[in-house]
Amino acid sequence: MDSTRKLRSTTRKSTLHRLKVPEGTTPELHRFVRDRYLDGDDYRVREFTRQGIEGLLITGGVPRERADWCSVVESITGLEVNERSRAAAGLVLIRTSRGTYALSYGVGQHMLDPYFRDDEFGLEFATRCLNDDGVIKIRNQIMDGRGRVDEYSVSRGERIDDFGLDRFGAVVRRICGTVSGLSLTSLATGKARQIRVECSQATIKLPLATTVEQFLSDLQTIEDVCARPDPLPQLRFVSRVHTLDNRSHKAVQAQTILEKHLTDPDSPRLTIGVPDSCQESYSSAQAFRVRRGARMLEESDLELEHLLQFVKDKPEGERLKALRDVRVTMFSDDDCRTPAGVTTNAKEWLVADIAMGTDRLFYGNGKWFEVGAGFLETLEEELTDLFTQTHTVTLPRWTQGPLNFKGHDSHDEDWFNHRVAQQDGYLLFDKKDIVTEKFRGGGLEICDVLGPENQLICIKKAPASTAPLNHLFAQGVAAVETLRSDTEVRTKFLHQVAAHTPDHRLLHDFGTLRVVFGILLKDGRDICVNSLFAFAQVSLLQAARRLRAMNAKVEVVAIRR
């Protein structure tokens, strides 16, 4: 108990930002703060110097004589209500020899000028230090014209592979997980084995020291992690989807097409998407203020037309640039007095899906991405990881037998399945289809053999084509999907298992399944990236992702001759 209290007193969960400084310049710290907070009567600005670092502190808030919800409560209850509220904000800016950083407290993040925000910081840190099995939450921006964001979360850490993510058509916006083994105050010996960090593109939320010496040590540790040359292998795909250089031929060409769409709020290529920095507060926003210079509008819902009307009078080639000067602020009250999130620019809300011949480019969060970028590298890495995993089943050799009366090898799949099932703890289910009203046209085969640790073993010989493997992978997905969703199929399958082995562990443990694809290639070759047909590679990864998303582990086992 004493160590827990001590930990709480020496660290505090904080939000850390890294700020982008124009190359070759050292701007004053005041420049990173929006003018209204430097000049406002409700905010206090103070400089400080400690432990060899210079810094700037801004604190304050907007006091309100009466909370905005009071009149609503009075109208409903008929009782007089007068309650005051105050949105407190704190922002600490510091400069080290390696960078410029900000700590925000309360609604202090509103005070930072978004122009200087470093959108590589959070994911740069996460991809270099998250525990292999410590991912808790991940948020993806889907790269299409719908502005869709997918979020996956678990209560305890998992491997990134177990989330079944689309690694080619999505951009990771936020990732939360655990870290350990770093020289952070919160991970000091005897205090905590691991800590949870939440990383967006621009921020890191984690427990940081509350004394200046230890805080600077923590900051140096974070800088050291970000300076590592390469991300972790399992998270390399996150950083592989890089923004296109705005000066590149593809980006310039796509932007030319996008400029033409920016006068049409009904364009099927455009929509709005919620920036990552606004995700947490978006659902509670009651009003939106859109401003460019002296022109301003306030709306209860933000629509694409509200953004585009500020730039439709601009000449082609100037519209996207003008969107950067359009500020969007969410408010938690309908009279637009209490900000509900950081102020962003309209470019961050714009989502576009641009087709250029066979290329597709995605514009989101103010950046260009190429859909499918890094496809081959990510494909090969995922497959190699899958093929090198430790196997939990033993499959015998599939020897050649004498020719039957049709001139075919008598050691066919039926023969091999029986050989596998002869092993202790293995049960034969080949050709034991489950027939229900839904599967009356021949039934559904769950697996060829059930392994001793609940492995659904599916066997296939694939000497010369992709088709048998596509069928094999589809069988595994269909089996797990049906067992998870169809009570009748699951009940009949478990009855079959019980008839073989009344005390089989599957009868009492149906949580985590494991699908094993046993494959015999020509001459019993090893299975590697180059030994599978291209279509089979993609089909296998699609099946593996779907199975992992259903809490089913996947193994690929090469059968020898």
Coordinates of C-alpha atoms in Angstrom, one line a residue:
M1 CA 0.0 0.0 0.0
D2 CA 2.8 2.4 0.9
S3 CA 4.6 1.8 -2.4
T4 CA 1.3 2.5 -4.3
R5 CA 0.8 5.8 -2.5
K6 CA 4.4 6.8 -3.2
L7 CA 4.0 6.0 -6.9
R8 CA 0.8 8.1 -7.1
S9 CA 2.6 11.0 -5.5
T10 CA 5.7 10.9 -7.7
T11 CA 4.0 10.4 -11.1
R12 CA 0.8 11.7 -12.8
K13 CA -0.8 10.7 -16.0
S14 CA 0.0 13.5 -18.4
T15 CA -0.4 14.4 -22.0
L16 CA 2.8 15.1 -23.8
H17 CA 3.1 16.9 -27.2
R18 CA 6.1 17.3 -29.5
L19 CA 6.1 20.5 -31.5
K20 CA 7.5 21.0 -35.0
V21 CA 10.0 23.8 -35.4
P22 CA 10.9 25.1 -38.8
E23 CA 14.3 23.9 -39.8
G24 CA 17.1 26.2 -38.9
T25 CA 15.0 28.3 -36.5
T26 CA 14.6 28.6 -32.8
P27 CA 11.3 30.5 -32.3
E28 CA 10.3 31.9 -29.0
L29 CA 8.1 29.6 -27.0
H30 CA 5.3 32.2 -27.2
R31 CA 4.9 31.5 -30.9
F32 CA 3.5 28.0 -30.2
V33 CA 0.6 29.4 -28.3
R34 CA -2.5 30.9 -29.9
D35 CA -2.7 34.7 -29.5
R36 CA -6.0 34.8 -27.6
Y37 CA -4.5 32.9 -24.7
L38 CA -1.4 35.2 -24.6
D39 CA -3.5 38.4 -24.6
G40 CA -6.6 37.3 -22.7
D41 CA -7.4 38.7 -19.2
D42 CA -8.4 35.2 -18.0
Y43 CA -4.9 33.7 -18.6
R44 CA -1.6 34.2 -17.0
V45 CA 1.7 33.8 -18.9
R46 CA 5.0 33.2 -17.0
E47 CA 8.5 32.3 -18.1
F48 CA 10.7 30.0 -16.0
T49 CA 14.2 28.4 -16.0
R50 CA 14.9 25.2 -14.1
Q51 CA 17.6 22.6 -14.3
G52 CA 19.1 24.2 -17.4
I53 CA 16.0 24.4 -19.4
E54 CA 13.8 27.4 -20.4
G55 CA 10.1 27.1 -20.3
L56 CA 6.8 28.9 -20.5
L57 CA 3.7 28.3 -18.3
I58 CA 0.2 29.5 -19.3
T59 CA -2.7 28.9 -16.9
G60 CA -6.2 30.1 -16.6
G61 CA -9.8 29.5 -17.7
V62 CA -13.0 31.1 -18.6
P63 CA -15.3 31.6 -15.5
R64 CA -19.0 31.5 -16.2
E65 CA -21.5 33.2 -13.9
R66 CA -24.1 30.5 -14.9
A67 CA -23.6 27.1 -16.5
D68 CA -25.2 26.8 -19.9
W69 CA -27.4 23.8 -18.8
C70 CA -29.1 25.7 -16.0
S71 CA -31.9 27.2 -18.1
V72 CA -32.7 23.7 -19.5
V73 CA -33.0 22.2 -16.0
E74 CA -35.1 25.1 -14.9
S75 CA -37.5 24.6 -17.8
I76 CA -37.9 20.9 -17.1
T77 CA -38.2 21.1 -13.3
G78 CA -39.7 24.6 -12.7
L79 CA -37.0 25.1 -10.0
E80 CA -34.5 27.9 -10.0
V81 CA -30.9 26.8 -10.8
N82 CA -27.8 29.0 -10.7
E83 CA -24.5 27.1 -10.8
R84 CA -21.2 28.4 -11.9
S85 CA -18.6 26.6 -14.0
R86 CA -15.0 27.2 -15.1
A87 CA -13.0 25.4 -17.7
A88 CA -9.4 25.3 -16.2
A89 CA -6.4 25.0 -18.5
G90 CA -2.7 24.6 -18.0
L91 CA 0.1 24.4 -20.6
V92 CA 3.8 24.0 -20.0
L93 CA 6.2 24.6 -22.9
I94 CA 9.8 23.5 -22.6
R95 CA 12.8 23.2 -24.9
T96 CA 15.5 20.6 -24.6
S97 CA 18.6 20.1 -26.7
R98 CA 16.6 17.6 -28.9
G99 CA 13.2 19.2 -29.3
T100 CA 10.4 21.4 -28.1
Y101 CA 7.6 19.8 -26.0
A102 CA 4.3 20.8 -24.3
L103 CA 2.5 19.3 -21.3
S104 CA -1.2 20.0 -21.3
Y105 CA -3.6 19.9 -18.3
G106 CA -7.4 20.3 -18.3
V107 CA -8.3 21.9 -21.6
G108 CA -4.8 23.2 -22.0
Q109 CA -4.4 21.6 -25.4
H110 CA -6.7 24.3 -26.9
M111 CA -4.0 26.8 -26.3
L112 CA -1.5 25.2 -28.7
D113 CA -1.4 26.5 -32.3
P114 CA -2.2 23.4 -34.3
Y115 CA 0.2 24.6 -37.0
F116 CA 3.2 23.4 -34.9
R117 CA 1.7 20.0 -33.9
D118 CA 4.0 17.1 -34.7
D119 CA 1.7 14.4 -36.0
E120 CA 4.4 11.7 -36.1
F121 CA 5.2 11.8 -32.4
G122 CA 2.7 9.5 -30.8
L123 CA 2.9 6.6 -33.2
E124 CA 6.7 7.0 -33.6
F125 CA 6.9 6.2 -29.8
A126 CA 4.3 3.5 -29.8
T127 CA 5.7 1.5 -32.7
R128 CA 9.1 1.4 -31.0
C129 CA 8.3 0.3 -27.5
L130 CA 4.8 -1.3 -27.1
N131 CA 4.9 -4.8 -25.6
D132 CA 4.4 -7.6 -28.2
D133 CA 1.3 -8.9 -26.4
G134 CA 0.2 -5.5 -24.9
V135 CA -2.0 -3.9 -27.4
I136 CA -5.3 -2.9 -25.8
K137 CA -7.0 -0.5 -28.3
I138 CA -6.4 0.5 -31.9
R139 CA -8.2 3.0 -34.0
N140 CA -8.1 2.9 -37.8
Q141 CA -9.1 5.5 -40.5
I142 CA -10.4 3.5 -43.4
M143 CA -9.0 4.8 -46.7
D144 CA -12.2 5.3 -48.7
G145 CA -14.7 8.1 -49.3
R146 CA -16.9 7.4 -46.3
G147 CA -14.8 8.9 -43.5
R148 CA -15.2 5.7 -41.5
V149 CA -13.2 5.1 -38.4
D150 CA -13.0 1.6 -36.9
E151 CA -11.9 1.0 -33.3
Y152 CA -11.0 -2.3 -31.7
S153 CA -10.4 -2.8 -28.0
V154 CA -9.8 -5.6 -25.4
S155 CA -9.7 -5.5 -21.7
R156 CA -6.3 -7.2 -21.5
G157 CA -3.4 -6.9 -23.9
E158 CA -3.2 -8.9 -27.1
R159 CA -0.8 -9.2 -30.0
I160 CA -1.5 -6.8 -32.8
D161 CA -2.1 -9.8 -35.1
D162 CA -5.1 -10.9 -33.0
F163 CA -7.1 -7.9 -33.9
G164 CA -7.6 -9.0 -37.5
L165 CA -6.7 -5.6 -38.9
D166 CA -6.8 -4.5 -42.6
R167 CA -3.1 -3.5 -43.0
F168 CA -3.4 -2.2 -46.5
G169 CA -6.5 -0.1 -46.7
A170 CA -6.4 1.7 -43.4
V171 CA -4.3 4.2 -41.5
V172 CA -3.7 3.7 -37.8
R173 CA -4.7 6.9 -35.9
R174 CA -4.4 5.8 -32.3
I175 CA -3.0 2.9 -30.4
C176 CA -3.1 2.1 -26.7
G177 CA -1.1 -0.6 -24.9
T178 CA 1.5 -1.5 -22.3
V179 CA 5.2 -0.8 -22.2
S180 CA 7.9 -2.2 -19.9
G181 CA 11.6 -2.2 -19.6
L182 CA 12.0 1.5 -20.1
S183 CA 13.9 3.9 -17.7
L184 CA 10.7 5.7 -16.7
T185 CA 10.0 6.8 -13.1
S186 CA 6.7 4.9 -13.2
L187 CA 8.6 1.7 -14.1
A188 CA 11.3 2.0 -11.4
T189 CA 12.1 -1.2 -9.6
G190 CA 9.4 -2.2 -7.1
K191 CA 6.8 0.2 -8.4
A192 CA 5.3 -1.2 -11.5
R193 CA 6.1 -4.0 -13.9
Q194 CA 4.4 -2.3 -16.9
I195 CA 2.4 0.9 -17.6
R196 CA -0.3 1.8 -20.0
V197 CA 0.3 4.4 -22.7
E198 CA -2.1 5.9 -25.2
C199 CA -0.6 7.3 -28.3
S200 CA -2.4 9.3 -31.0
Q201 CA -0.6 10.8 -33.9
A202 CA 0.3 14.0 -32.0
T203 CA 0.3 13.0 -28.3
I204 CA 1.4 10.5 -25.8
K205 CA -0.6 10.0 -22.6
L206 CA 1.4 8.2 -19.8
P207 CA 2.4 8.5 -16.2
L208 CA 5.2 11.1 -15.9
A209 CA 7.3 12.2 -13.0
T210 CA 6.1 15.2 -11.0
T211 CA 9.6 16.4 -9.9
V212 CA 11.7 18.3 -12.4
E213 CA 14.8 16.0 -12.2
Q214 CA 12.8 12.8 -12.8
F215 CA 10.5 14.4 -15.4
L216 CA 13.6 15.4 -17.5
S217 CA 14.8 11.9 -17.1
D218 CA 11.5 10.5 -18.3
L219 CA 11.5 12.9 -21.2
Q220 CA 15.0 11.8 -22.2
T221 CA 13.8 8.2 -22.2
I222 CA 11.0 9.1 -24.5
E223 CA 13.4 10.9 -26.8
D224 CA 15.7 7.9 -26.8
V225 CA 12.8 5.6 -27.8
C226 CA 11.7 7.9 -30.7
A227 CA 15.3 8.1 -31.9
R228 CA 15.5 4.3 -32.4
P229 CA 16.0 3.8 -36.2
D230 CA 13.3 1.2 -36.8
P231 CA 9.9 0.3 -35.4
L232 CA 9.3 -3.1 -33.9
P233 CA 8.7 -5.9 -36.5
Q234 CA 5.1 -6.5 -35.4
L235 CA 4.3 -2.8 -35.7
R236 CA 6.3 -1.9 -38.8
F237 CA 3.1 -1.8 -40.9
V238 CA 1.8 1.1 -38.8
S239 CA 4.7 3.4 -39.9
R240 CA 4.9 2.0 -43.4
V241 CA 1.8 3.9 -44.6
H242 CA 3.6 7.2 -44.9
T243 CA 2.2 10.4 -46.2
L244 CA 3.1 11.2 -49.7
D245 CA 5.4 14.2 -50.2
N246 CA 3.1 17.1 -51.4
R247 CA 5.6 17.8 -54.1
S248 CA 5.6 14.3 -55.5
H249 CA 4.0 13.8 -58.9
K250 CA 1.1 11.7 -57.6
A251 CA 0.2 14.1 -54.8
V252 CA 0.3 17.1 -57.1
Q253 CA -1.8 15.2 -59.7
A254 CA -4.3 14.1 -57.0
Q255 CA -4.5 17.6 -55.5
T256 CA -5.3 19.0 -59.0
I257 CA -8.3 16.6 -59.2
L258 CA -9.3 17.4 -55.6
E259 CA -9.4 21.1 -56.3
K260 CA -12.1 20.6 -58.9
H261 CA -14.3 18.8 -56.3
L262 CA -14.0 21.5 -53.7
T263 CA -16.8 23.6 -55.2
D264 CA -19.3 20.7 -55.0
P265 CA -20.6 19.7 -51.5
D266 CA -22.5 16.8 -53.2
S267 CA -19.4 15.3 -54.7
P268 CA -19.3 11.5 -54.2
R269 CA -15.6 11.8 -53.7
L270 CA -15.8 14.0 -50.7
T271 CA -17.1 13.7 -47.1
I272 CA -16.0 14.9 -43.7
G273 CA -14.3 12.7 -41.1
V274 CA -13.6 13.4 -37.5
P275 CA -9.9 14.2 -36.8
D276 CA -8.2 12.0 -34.3
S277 CA -7.7 14.9 -31.9
C278 CA -11.5 15.4 -31.8
Q279 CA -12.7 11.8 -31.6
E280 CA -13.1 11.7 -27.8
S281 CA -15.3 14.8 -27.6
Y282 CA -17.1 14.6 -30.9
S283 CA -20.1 12.6 -29.7
S284 CA -20.8 15.2 -26.9
A285 CA -20.4 18.3 -29.1
Q286 CA -23.6 20.4 -29.1
A287 CA -22.4 23.1 -31.6
F288 CA -19.6 23.8 -34.1
R289 CA -18.1 27.2 -34.9
V290 CA -16.5 27.6 -38.4
R291 CA -14.4 30.8 -38.8
R292 CA -12.2 32.3 -41.4
G293 CA -11.0 35.8 -40.6
A294 CA -14.0 37.9 -39.7
R295 CA -16.5 35.5 -41.3
M296 CA -18.1 33.0 -39.0
L297 CA -21.0 30.6 -38.8
E298 CA -22.3 28.4 -35.9
E299 CA -24.1 25.2 -36.5
S300 CA -25.6 22.4 -34.4
D301 CA -24.1 19.8 -36.9
L302 CA -21.1 20.1 -39.1
E303 CA -21.6 19.3 -42.7
L304 CA -19.3 19.4 -45.7
E305 CA -21.1 22.4 -47.2
H306 CA -20.2 24.4 -44.1
L307 CA -16.5 24.0 -44.9
L308 CA -16.6 24.4 -48.6
Q309 CA -18.6 27.7 -48.6
F310 CA -15.5 29.4 -47.2
V311 CA -13.4 28.4 -50.2
K312 CA -15.8 28.0 -53.2
D313 CA -15.0 31.6 -54.3
K314 CA -11.3 30.8 -54.5
P315 CA -9.6 30.1 -57.8
E316 CA -8.7 26.5 -58.6
G317 CA -5.3 25.8 -57.0
E318 CA -6.0 27.9 -54.0
R319 CA -9.0 26.2 -52.4
L320 CA -7.2 23.4 -50.4
K321 CA -4.7 26.0 -49.2
A322 CA -7.6 28.2 -48.1
L323 CA -9.1 25.4 -46.0
R324 CA -6.1 25.5 -43.8
D325 CA -7.1 29.0 -42.7
V326 CA -10.7 27.9 -41.8
R327 CA -10.8 27.1 -38.1
V328 CA -13.3 24.5 -36.6
T329 CA -14.1 24.5 -32.9
M330 CA -16.5 22.1 -31.2
F331 CA -18.5 23.2 -28.1
S332 CA -20.2 21.3 -25.4
D333 CA -22.9 23.9 -25.1
D334 CA -25.2 25.3 -27.8
D335 CA -24.2 28.9 -27.1
C336 CA -20.6 28.2 -28.1
R337 CA -18.9 29.2 -24.9
T338 CA -17.3 26.0 -23.6
P339 CA -14.9 24.3 -26.1
A340 CA -15.3 20.5 -26.3
G341 CA -12.1 19.8 -28.1
V342 CA -9.0 21.3 -29.7
T343 CA -9.5 23.9 -32.5
T344 CA -8.6 22.3 -35.8
N345 CA -8.4 23.5 -39.4
A346 CA -10.9 22.5 -42.0
K347 CA -8.3 20.5 -43.9
E348 CA -8.2 18.0 -41.0
W349 CA -12.0 17.4 -41.4
L350 CA -11.9 16.8 -45.2
V351 CA -11.8 13.2 -46.5
A352 CA -11.4 12.5 -50.2
D353 CA -11.0 9.4 -52.3
I354 CA -9.3 10.2 -55.6
A355 CA -8.9 7.7 -58.5
M356 CA -6.1 8.3 -61.0
G357 CA -6.1 5.5 -63.6
T358 CA -5.2 2.3 -61.6
D359 CA -4.0 4.3 -58.6
R360 CA -6.1 5.3 -55.6
L361 CA -5.1 8.1 -53.3
F362 CA -6.7 8.9 -50.0
Y363 CA -6.7 12.4 -48.4
G364 CA -7.4 12.4 -44.7
N365 CA -6.4 14.4 -41.7
G366 CA -4.6 16.9 -43.9
K367 CA -2.4 14.3 -45.6
W368 CA -2.2 12.2 -48.8
F369 CA -1.9 8.4 -48.6
E370 CA -1.6 5.9 -51.4
V371 CA -4.0 3.0 -50.9
G372 CA -2.0 -0.2 -51.0
A373 CA 1.3 1.4 -50.3
G374 CA 3.8 -1.1 -48.8
F375 CA 1.5 -4.0 -49.8
L376 CA 4.2 -6.5 -50.8
E377 CA 6.5 -5.8 -47.9
T378 CA 3.6 -6.2 -45.4
L379 CA 2.3 -9.3 -47.1
E380 CA 5.7 -11.0 -47.0
E381 CA 6.3 -10.1 -43.4
E382 CA 2.9 -11.4 -42.2
L383 CA 3.3 -14.6 -44.1
T384 CA 6.8 -15.2 -42.8
D385 CA 5.6 -14.7 -39.3
L386 CA 2.8 -17.1 -39.8
F387 CA 5.0 -19.8 -41.3
T388 CA 7.7 -19.6 -38.6
Q389 CA 5.3 -20.0 -35.6
T390 CA 5.7 -23.0 -33.3
H391 CA 3.4 -25.9 -34.2
T392 CA 1.1 -27.5 -31.7
V393 CA 0.2 -30.6 -33.7
T394 CA 2.1 -33.4 -35.2
L395 CA 1.3 -34.5 -38.8
P396 CA 2.9 -37.7 -40.1
R397 CA 4.5 -38.0 -43.5
W398 CA 2.2 -38.3 -46.5
T399 CA 4.0 -41.1 -48.4
Q400 CA 3.1 -42.2 -51.9
G401 CA 1.1 -45.4 -52.2
P402 CA 0.4 -48.0 -54.9
L403 CA -1.8 -46.9 -57.8
N404 CA -5.5 -47.8 -57.5
F405 CA -7.7 -49.1 -60.3
K406 CA -8.1 -45.6 -61.7
G407 CA -4.3 -45.1 -61.8
H408 CA -4.4 -42.6 -58.9
D409 CA -2.2 -42.6 -55.8
S410 CA -4.1 -44.7 -53.2
H411 CA -2.7 -42.6 -50.4
D412 CA -5.3 -39.9 -50.9
E413 CA -6.6 -37.4 -48.3
D414 CA -8.9 -39.9 -46.8
W415 CA -6.0 -42.2 -46.2
F416 CA -3.9 -39.4 -44.7
N417 CA -6.7 -38.2 -42.4
H418 CA -7.0 -41.7 -41.0
R419 CA -3.2 -41.7 -40.3
V420 CA -3.4 -38.4 -38.5
A421 CA -6.4 -39.6 -36.4
Q422 CA -4.5 -42.7 -35.3
Q423 CA -2.3 -40.6 -33.0
D424 CA -3.2 -40.4 -29.4
G425 CA -5.7 -37.6 -28.6
Y426 CA -6.7 -37.0 -32.3
L427 CA -10.3 -37.6 -33.5
L428 CA -11.3 -38.2 -37.1
F429 CA -14.1 -35.9 -38.4
D430 CA -13.5 -36.2 -42.1
K431 CA -16.8 -36.7 -44.0
K432 CA -18.8 -36.4 -40.8
D433 CA -20.8 -33.5 -42.1
I434 CA -23.3 -31.6 -39.8
V435 CA -26.6 -31.4 -41.5
T436 CA -29.1 -28.7 -40.4
E437 CA -32.0 -26.9 -42.1
K438 CA -29.5 -24.3 -43.2
F439 CA -26.9 -26.8 -44.5
R440 CA -29.3 -29.4 -45.9
G441 CA -27.5 -29.4 -49.2
G442 CA -24.8 -31.8 -48.1
G443 CA -24.0 -30.4 -44.7
L444 CA -20.9 -28.6 -43.2
E445 CA -17.6 -30.3 -42.4
I446 CA -16.1 -28.6 -39.4
C447 CA -12.6 -30.1 -39.8
D448 CA -10.8 -33.2 -41.0
V449 CA -9.3 -34.1 -37.6
L450 CA -9.8 -32.6 -34.1
G451 CA -6.5 -32.2 -32.3
P452 CA -5.8 -32.9 -28.6
E453 CA -5.8 -29.1 -27.7
N454 CA -9.0 -28.2 -29.6
Q455 CA -7.2 -27.7 -32.9
L456 CA -9.5 -27.9 -35.9
I457 CA -7.1 -29.5 -38.4
C458 CA -7.9 -29.0 -42.1
I459 CA -5.9 -31.0 -44.6
K460 CA -5.3 -30.4 -48.3
K461 CA -3.0 -31.6 -51.1
A462 CA -2.1 -28.7 -53.4
P463 CA 0.4 -29.9 -56.0
A464 CA -0.2 -27.5 -58.9
S465 CA -2.9 -24.9 -58.4
T466 CA -4.4 -22.3 -56.1
A467 CA -8.0 -23.6 -56.0
P468 CA -7.5 -26.4 -53.4
L469 CA -5.9 -23.9 -51.0
N470 CA -8.6 -21.3 -51.5
H471 CA -11.1 -24.1 -50.6
L472 CA -9.0 -25.1 -47.5
F473 CA -8.8 -21.6 -46.1
A474 CA -12.5 -20.9 -46.8
Q475 CA -13.3 -24.2 -44.9
G476 CA -11.5 -23.0 -41.8
V477 CA -13.2 -19.6 -41.8
A478 CA -16.7 -21.1 -42.4
A479 CA -16.2 -23.6 -39.6
V480 CA -15.3 -21.1 -37.0
E481 CA -17.9 -18.6 -38.1
T482 CA -20.6 -21.2 -37.9
L483 CA -19.5 -22.7 -34.6
R484 CA -19.5 -19.2 -33.1
S485 CA -22.9 -18.1 -34.5
D486 CA -25.0 -21.2 -35.1
T487 CA -26.3 -22.9 -31.9
E488 CA -27.6 -25.9 -33.7
V489 CA -24.3 -26.6 -35.6
R490 CA -22.3 -26.1 -32.4
T491 CA -24.6 -28.4 -30.4
K492 CA -24.4 -31.2 -33.0
F493 CA -20.6 -30.9 -33.3
L494 CA -20.1 -31.1 -29.6
H495 CA -22.4 -34.2 -29.5
Q496 CA -20.1 -35.8 -32.1
V497 CA -17.1 -35.0 -29.9
A498 CA -18.8 -36.3 -26.8
A499 CA -19.7 -39.6 -28.6
H500 CA -15.9 -40.1 -29.2
T501 CA -14.6 -38.8 -26.0
P502 CA -17.1 -38.0 -23.2
D503 CA -14.6 -35.9 -21.2
H504 CA -12.9 -34.1 -24.2
R505 CA -11.7 -30.6 -23.1
L506 CA -13.6 -28.9 -26.0
L507 CA -16.8 -29.7 -24.2
H508 CA -15.8 -27.5 -21.4
D509 CA -13.5 -25.0 -23.1
F510 CA -15.0 -23.5 -26.3
G511 CA -13.4 -20.0 -25.9
T512 CA -10.2 -20.0 -27.9
L513 CA -10.2 -22.2 -31.0
R514 CA -7.1 -23.0 -33.1
V515 CA -7.3 -23.7 -36.9
V516 CA -4.5 -25.7 -38.4
F517 CA -4.0 -25.7 -42.1
G518 CA -2.0 -28.8 -43.0
I519 CA -0.8 -28.5 -46.6
L520 CA 1.1 -30.9 -48.9
L521 CA 2.8 -29.0 -51.6
K522 CA 4.4 -30.8 -54.6
D523 CA 7.1 -33.2 -53.4
G524 CA 6.5 -32.2 -49.8
R525 CA 8.2 -28.9 -50.2
D526 CA 8.6 -26.5 -47.3
I527 CA 6.0 -23.7 -47.0
C528 CA 7.4 -20.2 -47.4
V529 CA 6.5 -17.0 -49.2
N530 CA 7.9 -18.1 -52.5
S531 CA 6.4 -21.6 -52.5
L532 CA 2.7 -20.4 -52.4
F533 CA 0.9 -19.1 -55.4
A534 CA 0.3 -15.3 -55.3
F535 CA -3.5 -15.7 -55.0
A536 CA -3.1 -18.3 -52.3
Q537 CA -0.9 -15.9 -50.3
V538 CA -3.6 -13.2 -50.3
S539 CA -6.3 -15.8 -49.6
L540 CA -4.4 -17.2 -46.6
L541 CA -3.9 -13.8 -45.0
Q542 CA -7.5 -12.8 -45.5
A543 CA -8.5 -16.0 -43.8
A544 CA -6.0 -15.6 -41.0
R545 CA -7.3 -12.1 -40.2
R546 CA -10.9 -13.1 -40.1
L547 CA -10.1 -16.1 -37.9
R548 CA -8.0 -14.0 -35.4
A549 CA -10.8 -11.5 -35.2
M550 CA -13.1 -14.4 -34.1
N551 CA -10.5 -15.3 -31.3
A552 CA -9.2 -18.3 -33.3
K553 CA -5.4 -18.8 -33.6
V554 CA -4.0 -20.0 -36.9
E555 CA -1.2 -22.4 -37.8
V556 CA 0.2 -23.5 -41.2
V557 CA 2.0 -26.8 -41.2
A558 CA 3.9 -28.2 -44.1
I559 CA 3.3 -32.0 -44.6
R560 CA 6.3 -33.9 -45.7
R561 CA 6.6 -36.8 -48.1

